[in-house]
């Protein structure tokens, strides 16, 4: 009896963690896989491949909820279409053709985590304030590399459940000087499409841990909506102070950057110890 209550409590805790992860993910365009992968591997003792399948499936619901809550006015249509097509192709390659050995999933996750942490720190410290409302795509190297970056972001997402949302948002920030809220909304939407595609691919391959997915889905659907509301609220409050505390300097970003670094260190330590 007590054992049954223990397992039930563990799954309810999973719903709460899913809510928290989706809130942060949808407020920053950083995929919830940063929290889900270590949680599923170390706490729920899933093998890396099963953790990957569950993370992608969970993100399919959570990031879709966030993308719908951001709304069309916060999503750059052309950037979304180009990046979605490229990233879905990348997820497809990672799932069916360029499949990593399961022993590589955790180390690669750690490396990508560290790379995104560095990119976030650089973006928060160096980004200028000449924001644009819309990205202008021309037939040039900047646009070509945007598509290539989205493809490789899709590959990373297919391998580790993280990557494309951050890649798209950061590229739009660095190279197109897009407004931060629009860059984040677009990154969330692209990650949603990529995660849905990955979930569909893995349904066909089988072995998705549906017994845990039942508990993560309610949390991420609610968390996706709440995270977007947090981001919009912080942006609105920052605008009242002349833009000095824009969303780019949000405590959410600082906090999640720290979480990413901790994730990276925990996985690297576990790999070295094994």
PDB file of C-alpha atoms in Angstrom:
ATOM      1  CA  UNK A   1       0.000   0.000   0.000  1.00  0.00           C
ATOM      2  CA  UNK A   2       2.728   2.429   1.016  1.00  0.00           C
ATOM      3  CA  UNK A   3       4.756   1.474  -2.049  1.00  0.00           C
ATOM      4  CA  UNK A   4       1.738   2.238  -4.247  1.00  0.00           C
ATOM      5  CA  UNK A   5       1.349   5.684  -2.704  1.00  0.00           C
ATOM      6  CA  UNK A   6       5.077   6.286  -3.196  1.00  0.00           C
ATOM      7  CA  UNK A   7       4.900   5.600  -6.920  1.00  0.00           C
ATOM      8  CA  UNK A   8       1.724   7.683  -7.267  1.00  0.00           C
ATOM      9  CA  UNK A   9       3.399  10.572  -5.451  1.00  0.00           C
ATOM     10  CA  UNK A  10       6.437  10.282  -7.724  1.00  0.00           C
ATOM     11  CA  UNK A  11       4.231  10.638 -10.785  1.00  0.00           C
ATOM     12  CA  UNK A  12       2.328  13.602  -9.354  1.00  0.00           C
ATOM     13  CA  UNK A  13       5.716  15.192  -8.693  1.00  0.00           C
ATOM     14  CA  UNK A  14       6.502  14.551 -12.356  1.00  0.00           C
ATOM     15  CA  UNK A  15       3.455  16.624 -13.334  1.00  0.00           C
ATOM     16  CA  UNK A  16       4.618  19.507 -11.139  1.00  0.00           C
ATOM     17  CA  UNK A  17       8.151  19.375 -12.535  1.00  0.00           C
ATOM     18  CA  UNK A  18       6.718  19.258 -16.064  1.00  0.00           C
ATOM     19  CA  UNK A  19       4.709  22.399 -15.312  1.00  0.00           C
ATOM     20  CA  UNK A  20       7.808  24.173 -14.021  1.00  0.00           C
ATOM     21  CA  UNK A  21       9.997  23.094 -16.952  1.00  0.00           C
ATOM     22  CA  UNK A  22       7.411  24.089 -19.559  1.00  0.00           C
ATOM     23  CA  UNK A  23       6.929  27.480 -17.910  1.00  0.00           C
ATOM     24  CA  UNK A  24      10.614  28.297 -18.174  1.00  0.00           C
ATOM     25  CA  UNK A  25      10.988  26.724 -21.624  1.00  0.00           C
ATOM     26  CA  UNK A  26       8.181  28.710 -23.191  1.00  0.00           C
ATOM     27  CA  UNK A  27       9.333  31.946 -21.592  1.00  0.00           C
ATOM     28  CA  UNK A  28      12.848  31.594 -23.028  1.00  0.00           C
ATOM     29  CA  UNK A  29      12.635  29.308 -26.144  1.00  0.00           C
ATOM     30  CA  UNK A  30      14.999  26.911 -24.369  1.00  0.00           C
ATOM     31  CA  UNK A  31      13.525  23.449 -24.721  1.00  0.00           C
ATOM     32  CA  UNK A  32      12.217  21.707 -21.625  1.00  0.00           C
ATOM     33  CA  UNK A  33      14.500  18.806 -22.515  1.00  0.00           C
ATOM     34  CA  UNK A  34      17.198  20.553 -20.477  1.00  0.00           C
ATOM     35  CA  UNK A  35      15.271  19.517 -17.376  1.00  0.00           C
ATOM     36  CA  UNK A  36      13.406  16.481 -18.703  1.00  0.00           C
ATOM     37  CA  UNK A  37      16.386  14.470 -19.942  1.00  0.00           C
ATOM     38  CA  UNK A  38      18.324  14.511 -16.618  1.00  0.00           C
ATOM     39  CA  UNK A  39      15.069  14.002 -14.683  1.00  0.00           C
ATOM     40  CA  UNK A  40      14.026  10.956 -16.701  1.00  0.00           C
ATOM     41  CA  UNK A  41      17.521   9.437 -16.685  1.00  0.00           C
ATOM     42  CA  UNK A  42      18.598  10.027 -13.082  1.00  0.00           C
ATOM     43  CA  UNK A  43      15.320  10.140 -11.135  1.00  0.00           C
ATOM     44  CA  UNK A  44      13.032   7.833 -13.129  1.00  0.00           C
ATOM     45  CA  UNK A  45      15.891   5.573 -14.219  1.00  0.00           C
ATOM     46  CA  UNK A  46      15.004   5.484 -17.911  1.00  0.00           C
ATOM     47  CA  UNK A  47      17.650   4.462 -20.413  1.00  0.00           C
ATOM     48  CA  UNK A  48      18.807   7.456 -22.529  1.00  0.00           C
ATOM     49  CA  UNK A  49      16.811   6.434 -25.616  1.00  0.00           C
ATOM     50  CA  UNK A  50      13.564   6.077 -23.638  1.00  0.00           C
ATOM     51  CA  UNK A  51      14.266   9.418 -21.925  1.00  0.00           C
ATOM     52  CA  UNK A  52      14.777  10.996 -25.346  1.00  0.00           C
ATOM     53  CA  UNK A  53      11.481   9.621 -26.664  1.00  0.00           C
ATOM     54  CA  UNK A  54       9.598  10.823 -23.593  1.00  0.00           C
ATOM     55  CA  UNK A  55      11.255  14.266 -23.689  1.00  0.00           C
ATOM     56  CA  UNK A  56      10.361  14.809 -27.343  1.00  0.00           C
ATOM     57  CA  UNK A  57       6.802  13.579 -26.792  1.00  0.00           C
ATOM     58  CA  UNK A  58       6.378  15.840 -23.753  1.00  0.00           C
ATOM     59  CA  UNK A  59       7.756  18.848 -25.638  1.00  0.00           C
ATOM     60  CA  UNK A  60       5.314  18.222 -28.485  1.00  0.00           C
ATOM     61  CA  UNK A  61       2.479  19.104 -26.113  1.00  0.00           C
ATOM     62  CA  UNK A  62       4.211  21.742 -23.986  1.00  0.00           C
ATOM     63  CA  UNK A  63       5.776  23.803 -26.763  1.00  0.00           C
ATOM     64  CA  UNK A  64       2.559  23.635 -28.812  1.00  0.00           C
ATOM     65  CA  UNK A  65       0.691  25.063 -25.837  1.00  0.00           C
ATOM     66  CA  UNK A  66       3.280  27.836 -25.576  1.00  0.00           C
ATOM     67  CA  UNK A  67       3.276  28.612 -29.299  1.00  0.00           C
ATOM     68  CA  UNK A  68      -0.509  28.978 -29.320  1.00  0.00           C
ATOM     69  CA  UNK A  69      -0.337  31.249 -26.285  1.00  0.00           C
ATOM     70  CA  UNK A  70       2.365  33.469 -27.824  1.00  0.00           C
ATOM     71  CA  UNK A  71       0.030  34.012 -30.780  1.00  0.00           C
ATOM     72  CA  UNK A  72       0.687  34.916 -34.400  1.00  0.00           C
ATOM     73  CA  UNK A  73       1.742  38.492 -33.606  1.00  0.00           C
ATOM     74  CA  UNK A  74       4.805  37.145 -31.769  1.00  0.00           C
ATOM     75  CA  UNK A  75       5.834  34.692 -34.503  1.00  0.00           C
ATOM     76  CA  UNK A  76       7.744  35.817 -37.590  1.00  0.00           C
ATOM     77  CA  UNK A  77       5.896  33.901 -40.315  1.00  0.00           C
ATOM     78  CA  UNK A  78       8.708  33.587 -42.864  1.00  0.00           C
ATOM     79  CA  UNK A  79      11.290  32.643 -40.258  1.00  0.00           C
ATOM     80  CA  UNK A  80       8.889  30.091 -38.807  1.00  0.00           C
ATOM     81  CA  UNK A  81       8.172  28.441 -42.175  1.00  0.00           C
ATOM     82  CA  UNK A  82      11.813  28.278 -43.269  1.00  0.00           C
ATOM     83  CA  UNK A  83      13.110  27.057 -39.922  1.00  0.00           C
ATOM     84  CA  UNK A  84      10.301  24.514 -39.447  1.00  0.00           C
ATOM     85  CA  UNK A  85      10.906  22.860 -42.808  1.00  0.00           C
ATOM     86  CA  UNK A  86      14.650  22.685 -42.212  1.00  0.00           C
ATOM     87  CA  UNK A  87      14.373  21.501 -38.610  1.00  0.00           C
ATOM     88  CA  UNK A  88      11.801  18.778 -39.323  1.00  0.00           C
ATOM     89  CA  UNK A  89      14.159  17.465 -42.004  1.00  0.00           C
ATOM     90  CA  UNK A  90      16.932  17.484 -39.408  1.00  0.00           C
ATOM     91  CA  UNK A  91      14.779  15.577 -36.885  1.00  0.00           C
ATOM     92  CA  UNK A  92      13.902  13.047 -39.602  1.00  0.00           C
ATOM     93  CA  UNK A  93      17.594  12.478 -40.411  1.00  0.00           C
ATOM     94  CA  UNK A  94      18.464  12.121 -36.716  1.00  0.00           C
ATOM     95  CA  UNK A  95      15.641   9.628 -36.150  1.00  0.00           C
ATOM     96  CA  UNK A  96      15.986   7.392 -39.188  1.00  0.00           C
ATOM     97  CA  UNK A  97      19.294   7.918 -40.981  1.00  0.00           C
ATOM     98  CA  UNK A  98      21.948   9.478 -38.774  1.00  0.00           C
ATOM     99  CA  UNK A  99      21.065   7.633 -35.580  1.00  0.00           C
ATOM    100  CA  UNK A 100      23.453   8.034 -32.676  1.00  0.00           C
ATOM    101  CA  UNK A 101      24.467   5.094 -30.468  1.00  0.00           C
ATOM    102  CA  UNK A 102      22.600   5.326 -27.173  1.00  0.00           C
ATOM    103  CA  UNK A 103      25.916   5.678 -25.345  1.00  0.00           C
ATOM    104  CA  UNK A 104      26.449   8.994 -27.147  1.00  0.00           C
ATOM    105  CA  UNK A 105      23.162  10.627 -26.100  1.00  0.00           C
ATOM    106  CA  UNK A 106      24.219  11.769 -22.625  1.00  0.00           C
ATOM    107  CA  UNK A 107      27.677  13.117 -23.593  1.00  0.00           C
ATOM    108  CA  UNK A 108      26.222  14.971 -26.591  1.00  0.00           C
ATOM    109  CA  UNK A 109      23.458  16.378 -24.402  1.00  0.00           C
ATOM    110  CA  UNK A 110      26.116  17.717 -22.031  1.00  0.00           C
ATOM    111  CA  UNK A 111      28.147  19.288 -24.851  1.00  0.00           C
ATOM    112  CA  UNK A 112      25.096  20.958 -26.421  1.00  0.00           C
ATOM    113  CA  UNK A 113      23.979  22.171 -22.984  1.00  0.00           C
ATOM    114  CA  UNK A 114      27.322  23.855 -22.416  1.00  0.00           C
ATOM    115  CA  UNK A 115      27.304  25.421 -25.898  1.00  0.00           C
ATOM    116  CA  UNK A 116      23.826  26.875 -25.348  1.00  0.00           C
ATOM    117  CA  UNK A 117      24.874  28.159 -21.911  1.00  0.00           C
ATOM    118  CA  UNK A 118      27.796  30.043 -23.491  1.00  0.00           C
ATOM    119  CA  UNK A 119      25.568  31.396 -26.282  1.00  0.00           C
ATOM    120  CA  UNK A 120      23.017  32.636 -23.735  1.00  0.00           C
ATOM    121  CA  UNK A 121      25.670  34.408 -21.683  1.00  0.00           C
ATOM    122  CA  UNK A 122      27.066  36.111 -24.793  1.00  0.00           C
ATOM    123  CA  UNK A 123      23.589  37.101 -25.968  1.00  0.00           C
ATOM    124  CA  UNK A 124      22.634  38.608 -22.619  1.00  0.00           C
ATOM    125  CA  UNK A 125      25.886  40.567 -22.284  1.00  0.00           C
ATOM    126  CA  UNK A 126      26.579  41.758 -25.806  1.00  0.00           C
ATOM    127  CA  UNK A 127      23.287  42.115 -27.615  1.00  0.00           C
ATOM    128  CA  UNK A 128      22.490  45.648 -28.798  1.00  0.00           C
ATOM    129  CA  UNK A 129      19.111  47.337 -28.517  1.00  0.00           C
ATOM    130  CA  UNK A 130      18.423  48.171 -32.179  1.00  0.00           C
ATOM    131  CA  UNK A 131      15.530  45.730 -32.329  1.00  0.00           C
ATOM    132  CA  UNK A 132      13.557  44.948 -35.481  1.00  0.00           C
ATOM    133  CA  UNK A 133       9.902  43.937 -35.612  1.00  0.00           C
ATOM    134  CA  UNK A 134      10.343  41.618 -38.577  1.00  0.00           C
ATOM    135  CA  UNK A 135      13.177  39.632 -40.140  1.00  0.00           C
ATOM    136  CA  UNK A 136      13.957  40.396 -43.781  1.00  0.00           C
ATOM    137  CA  UNK A 137      14.996  37.287 -45.678  1.00  0.00           C
ATOM    138  CA  UNK A 138      17.038  37.870 -48.819  1.00  0.00           C
ATOM    139  CA  UNK A 139      18.901  35.431 -51.040  1.00  0.00           C
ATOM    140  CA  UNK A 140      22.189  35.876 -49.211  1.00  0.00           C
ATOM    141  CA  UNK A 141      24.565  34.057 -46.876  1.00  0.00           C
ATOM    142  CA  UNK A 142      22.760  35.188 -43.724  1.00  0.00           C
ATOM    143  CA  UNK A 143      19.483  33.617 -44.860  1.00  0.00           C
ATOM    144  CA  UNK A 144      21.215  30.509 -46.207  1.00  0.00           C
ATOM    145  CA  UNK A 145      23.015  29.917 -42.928  1.00  0.00           C
ATOM    146  CA  UNK A 146      19.736  30.471 -41.052  1.00  0.00           C
ATOM    147  CA  UNK A 147      18.238  27.480 -42.878  1.00  0.00           C
ATOM    148  CA  UNK A 148      21.403  25.443 -42.322  1.00  0.00           C
ATOM    149  CA  UNK A 149      21.419  26.366 -38.620  1.00  0.00           C
ATOM    150  CA  UNK A 150      17.764  25.309 -38.303  1.00  0.00           C
ATOM    151  CA  UNK A 151      18.583  21.971 -39.965  1.00  0.00           C
ATOM    152  CA  UNK A 152      21.419  21.300 -37.527  1.00  0.00           C
ATOM    153  CA  UNK A 153      19.161  22.478 -34.702  1.00  0.00           C
ATOM    154  CA  UNK A 154      16.685  19.822 -35.839  1.00  0.00           C
ATOM    155  CA  UNK A 155      19.467  17.226 -35.812  1.00  0.00           C
ATOM    156  CA  UNK A 156      20.358  18.186 -32.239  1.00  0.00           C
ATOM    157  CA  UNK A 157      16.701  18.027 -31.220  1.00  0.00           C
ATOM    158  CA  UNK A 158      16.344  14.597 -32.795  1.00  0.00           C
ATOM    159  CA  UNK A 159      19.435  13.394 -30.924  1.00  0.00           C
ATOM    160  CA  UNK A 160      18.994  15.055 -27.530  1.00  0.00           C
ATOM    161  CA  UNK A 161      15.519  16.751 -27.417  1.00  0.00           C
ATOM    162  CA  UNK A 162      17.183  20.181 -27.213  1.00  0.00           C
ATOM    163  CA  UNK A 163      18.603  22.563 -29.775  1.00  0.00           C
ATOM    164  CA  UNK A 164      16.387  24.020 -32.455  1.00  0.00           C
ATOM    165  CA  UNK A 165      14.355  26.480 -30.349  1.00  0.00           C
ATOM    166  CA  UNK A 166      17.525  28.011 -28.944  1.00  0.00           C
ATOM    167  CA  UNK A 167      19.304  28.018 -32.321  1.00  0.00           C
ATOM    168  CA  UNK A 168      16.418  29.784 -34.092  1.00  0.00           C
ATOM    169  CA  UNK A 169      15.857  32.360 -31.331  1.00  0.00           C
ATOM    170  CA  UNK A 170      19.555  33.168 -30.942  1.00  0.00           C
ATOM    171  CA  UNK A 171      20.113  33.413 -34.721  1.00  0.00           C
ATOM    172  CA  UNK A 172      17.193  35.811 -35.077  1.00  0.00           C
ATOM    173  CA  UNK A 173      18.568  37.871 -32.197  1.00  0.00           C
ATOM    174  CA  UNK A 174      22.182  37.989 -33.338  1.00  0.00           C
ATOM    175  CA  UNK A 175      21.877  38.300 -37.120  1.00  0.00           C
ATOM    176  CA  UNK A 176      18.431  39.839 -37.711  1.00  0.00           C
ATOM    177  CA  UNK A 177      18.263  41.950 -34.525  1.00  0.00           C
ATOM    178  CA  UNK A 178      14.712  40.744 -34.113  1.00  0.00           C
ATOM    179  CA  UNK A 179      12.716  41.904 -31.096  1.00  0.00           C
ATOM    180  CA  UNK A 180      13.338  39.483 -28.254  1.00  0.00           C
ATOM    181  CA  UNK A 181       9.715  38.522 -27.678  1.00  0.00           C
ATOM    182  CA  UNK A 182       9.258  37.770 -31.399  1.00  0.00           C
ATOM    183  CA  UNK A 183      12.504  35.773 -31.535  1.00  0.00           C
ATOM    184  CA  UNK A 184      11.417  33.718 -28.527  1.00  0.00           C
ATOM    185  CA  UNK A 185       7.873  33.204 -29.859  1.00  0.00           C
ATOM    186  CA  UNK A 186       9.261  32.057 -33.215  1.00  0.00           C
ATOM    187  CA  UNK A 187      11.769  29.718 -31.560  1.00  0.00           C
ATOM    188  CA  UNK A 188       9.032  28.189 -29.410  1.00  0.00           C
ATOM    189  CA  UNK A 189       6.817  27.645 -32.467  1.00  0.00           C
ATOM    190  CA  UNK A 190       9.627  25.983 -34.454  1.00  0.00           C
ATOM    191  CA  UNK A 191      10.480  23.718 -31.524  1.00  0.00           C
ATOM    192  CA  UNK A 192       6.797  22.808 -31.224  1.00  0.00           C
ATOM    193  CA  UNK A 193       6.617  21.699 -34.875  1.00  0.00           C
ATOM    194  CA  UNK A 194       9.925  19.826 -34.599  1.00  0.00           C
ATOM    195  CA  UNK A 195       8.818  18.042 -31.415  1.00  0.00           C
ATOM    196  CA  UNK A 196       5.473  17.055 -32.945  1.00  0.00           C
ATOM    197  CA  UNK A 197       7.315  15.606 -35.941  1.00  0.00           C
ATOM    198  CA  UNK A 198       9.737  13.769 -33.652  1.00  0.00           C
ATOM    199  CA  UNK A 199       6.872  12.406 -31.564  1.00  0.00           C
ATOM    200  CA  UNK A 200       5.127  11.088 -34.681  1.00  0.00           C
ATOM    201  CA  UNK A 201       8.368   9.462 -35.860  1.00  0.00           C
ATOM    202  CA  UNK A 202       8.873   7.757 -32.492  1.00  0.00           C
ATOM    203  CA  UNK A 203       5.262   6.570 -32.361  1.00  0.00           C
ATOM    204  CA  UNK A 204       6.085   4.622 -35.507  1.00  0.00           C
ATOM    205  CA  UNK A 205       9.295   3.258 -33.984  1.00  0.00           C
ATOM    206  CA  UNK A 206       7.545   2.324 -30.729  1.00  0.00           C
ATOM    207  CA  UNK A 207       8.633   2.142 -27.068  1.00  0.00           C
ATOM    208  CA  UNK A 208       7.423   5.627 -26.047  1.00  0.00           C
ATOM    209  CA  UNK A 209       6.874   5.512 -22.231  1.00  0.00           C
ATOM    210  CA  UNK A 210       3.188   6.432 -22.384  1.00  0.00           C
ATOM    211  CA  UNK A 211       2.659   5.576 -18.705  1.00  0.00           C
ATOM    212  CA  UNK A 212       4.833   8.585 -17.798  1.00  0.00           C
ATOM    213  CA  UNK A 213       3.644  10.759 -20.682  1.00  0.00           C
ATOM    214  CA  UNK A 214       0.150  10.683 -19.158  1.00  0.00           C
ATOM    215  CA  UNK A 215       1.549  12.611 -16.186  1.00  0.00           C
ATOM    216  CA  UNK A 216       3.838  15.022 -18.034  1.00  0.00           C
ATOM    217  CA  UNK A 217       1.234  16.228 -20.568  1.00  0.00           C
ATOM    218  CA  UNK A 218      -1.123  18.034 -18.135  1.00  0.00           C
ATOM    219  CA  UNK A 219       1.822  19.799 -16.519  1.00  0.00           C
ATOM    220  CA  UNK A 220       3.411  21.030 -19.756  1.00  0.00           C
ATOM    221  CA  UNK A 221       0.130  22.173 -21.300  1.00  0.00           C
ATOM    222  CA  UNK A 222      -0.586  24.396 -18.303  1.00  0.00           C
ATOM    223  CA  UNK A 223       3.064  25.345 -17.909  1.00  0.00           C
ATOM    224  CA  UNK A 224       3.317  26.378 -21.553  1.00  0.00           C
ATOM    225  CA  UNK A 225       0.529  28.889 -21.150  1.00  0.00           C
ATOM    226  CA  UNK A 226       1.811  30.174 -17.823  1.00  0.00           C
ATOM    227  CA  UNK A 227       5.390  30.587 -19.073  1.00  0.00           C
ATOM    228  CA  UNK A 228       4.309  32.778 -21.979  1.00  0.00           C
ATOM    229  CA  UNK A 229       2.249  34.945 -19.636  1.00  0.00           C
ATOM    230  CA  UNK A 230       5.306  35.372 -17.402  1.00  0.00           C
ATOM    231  CA  UNK A 231       7.448  36.423 -20.365  1.00  0.00           C
ATOM    232  CA  UNK A 232       4.877  38.919 -21.656  1.00  0.00           C
ATOM    233  CA  UNK A 233       4.379  40.355 -18.173  1.00  0.00           C
ATOM    234  CA  UNK A 234       8.121  40.824 -17.636  1.00  0.00           C
ATOM    235  CA  UNK A 235       8.472  42.463 -21.045  1.00  0.00           C
ATOM    236  CA  UNK A 236       5.563  44.831 -20.369  1.00  0.00           C
ATOM    237  CA  UNK A 237       6.991  45.862 -16.981  1.00  0.00           C
ATOM    238  CA  UNK A 238      10.474  46.342 -18.424  1.00  0.00           C
ATOM    239  CA  UNK A 239       9.118  48.622 -21.154  1.00  0.00           C
ATOM    240  CA  UNK A 240       7.911  51.057 -18.487  1.00  0.00           C
ATOM    241  CA  UNK A 241      11.508  51.671 -17.440  1.00  0.00           C
ATOM    242  CA  UNK A 242      12.882  52.781 -20.779  1.00  0.00           C
ATOM    243  CA  UNK A 243      13.929  49.317 -21.919  1.00  0.00           C
ATOM    244  CA  UNK A 244      16.898  49.068 -19.539  1.00  0.00           C
ATOM    245  CA  UNK A 245      15.573  45.873 -18.029  1.00  0.00           C
ATOM    246  CA  UNK A 246      14.250  44.303 -21.184  1.00  0.00           C
ATOM    247  CA  UNK A 247      13.290  40.647 -21.276  1.00  0.00           C
ATOM    248  CA  UNK A 248      16.781  39.803 -22.503  1.00  0.00           C
ATOM    249  CA  UNK A 249      17.976  40.422 -18.913  1.00  0.00           C
ATOM    250  CA  UNK A 250      15.129  38.509 -17.356  1.00  0.00           C
ATOM    251  CA  UNK A 251      15.850  36.551 -14.163  1.00  0.00           C
ATOM    252  CA  UNK A 252      14.268  33.602 -15.965  1.00  0.00           C
ATOM    253  CA  UNK A 253      17.111  33.589 -18.463  1.00  0.00           C
ATOM    254  CA  UNK A 254      19.755  33.919 -15.773  1.00  0.00           C
ATOM    255  CA  UNK A 255      18.160  31.155 -13.731  1.00  0.00           C
ATOM    256  CA  UNK A 256      17.737  28.811 -16.669  1.00  0.00           C
ATOM    257  CA  UNK A 257      21.305  29.432 -17.823  1.00  0.00           C
ATOM    258  CA  UNK A 258      22.402  28.240 -14.376  1.00  0.00           C
ATOM    259  CA  UNK A 259      20.160  25.162 -14.659  1.00  0.00           C
ATOM    260  CA  UNK A 260      21.656  24.342 -18.062  1.00  0.00           C
ATOM    261  CA  UNK A 261      25.181  24.538 -16.655  1.00  0.00           C
ATOM    262  CA  UNK A 262      24.247  22.331 -13.679  1.00  0.00           C
ATOM    263  CA  UNK A 263      22.674  19.786 -16.057  1.00  0.00           C
ATOM    264  CA  UNK A 264      25.857  19.739 -18.095  1.00  0.00           C
ATOM    265  CA  UNK A 265      28.097  19.215 -15.053  1.00  0.00           C
ATOM    266  CA  UNK A 266      25.904  16.485 -13.531  1.00  0.00           C
ATOM    267  CA  UNK A 267      25.859  14.466 -16.743  1.00  0.00           C
ATOM    268  CA  UNK A 268      29.592  14.869 -17.342  1.00  0.00           C
ATOM    269  CA  UNK A 269      30.359  13.784 -13.770  1.00  0.00           C
ATOM    270  CA  UNK A 270      28.069  10.758 -14.112  1.00  0.00           C
ATOM    271  CA  UNK A 271      29.779   9.806 -17.384  1.00  0.00           C
ATOM    272  CA  UNK A 272      33.234  10.089 -15.829  1.00  0.00           C
ATOM    273  CA  UNK A 273      32.144   8.067 -12.808  1.00  0.00           C
ATOM    274  CA  UNK A 274      30.603   5.246 -14.860  1.00  0.00           C
TER     275      UNK A 274
END
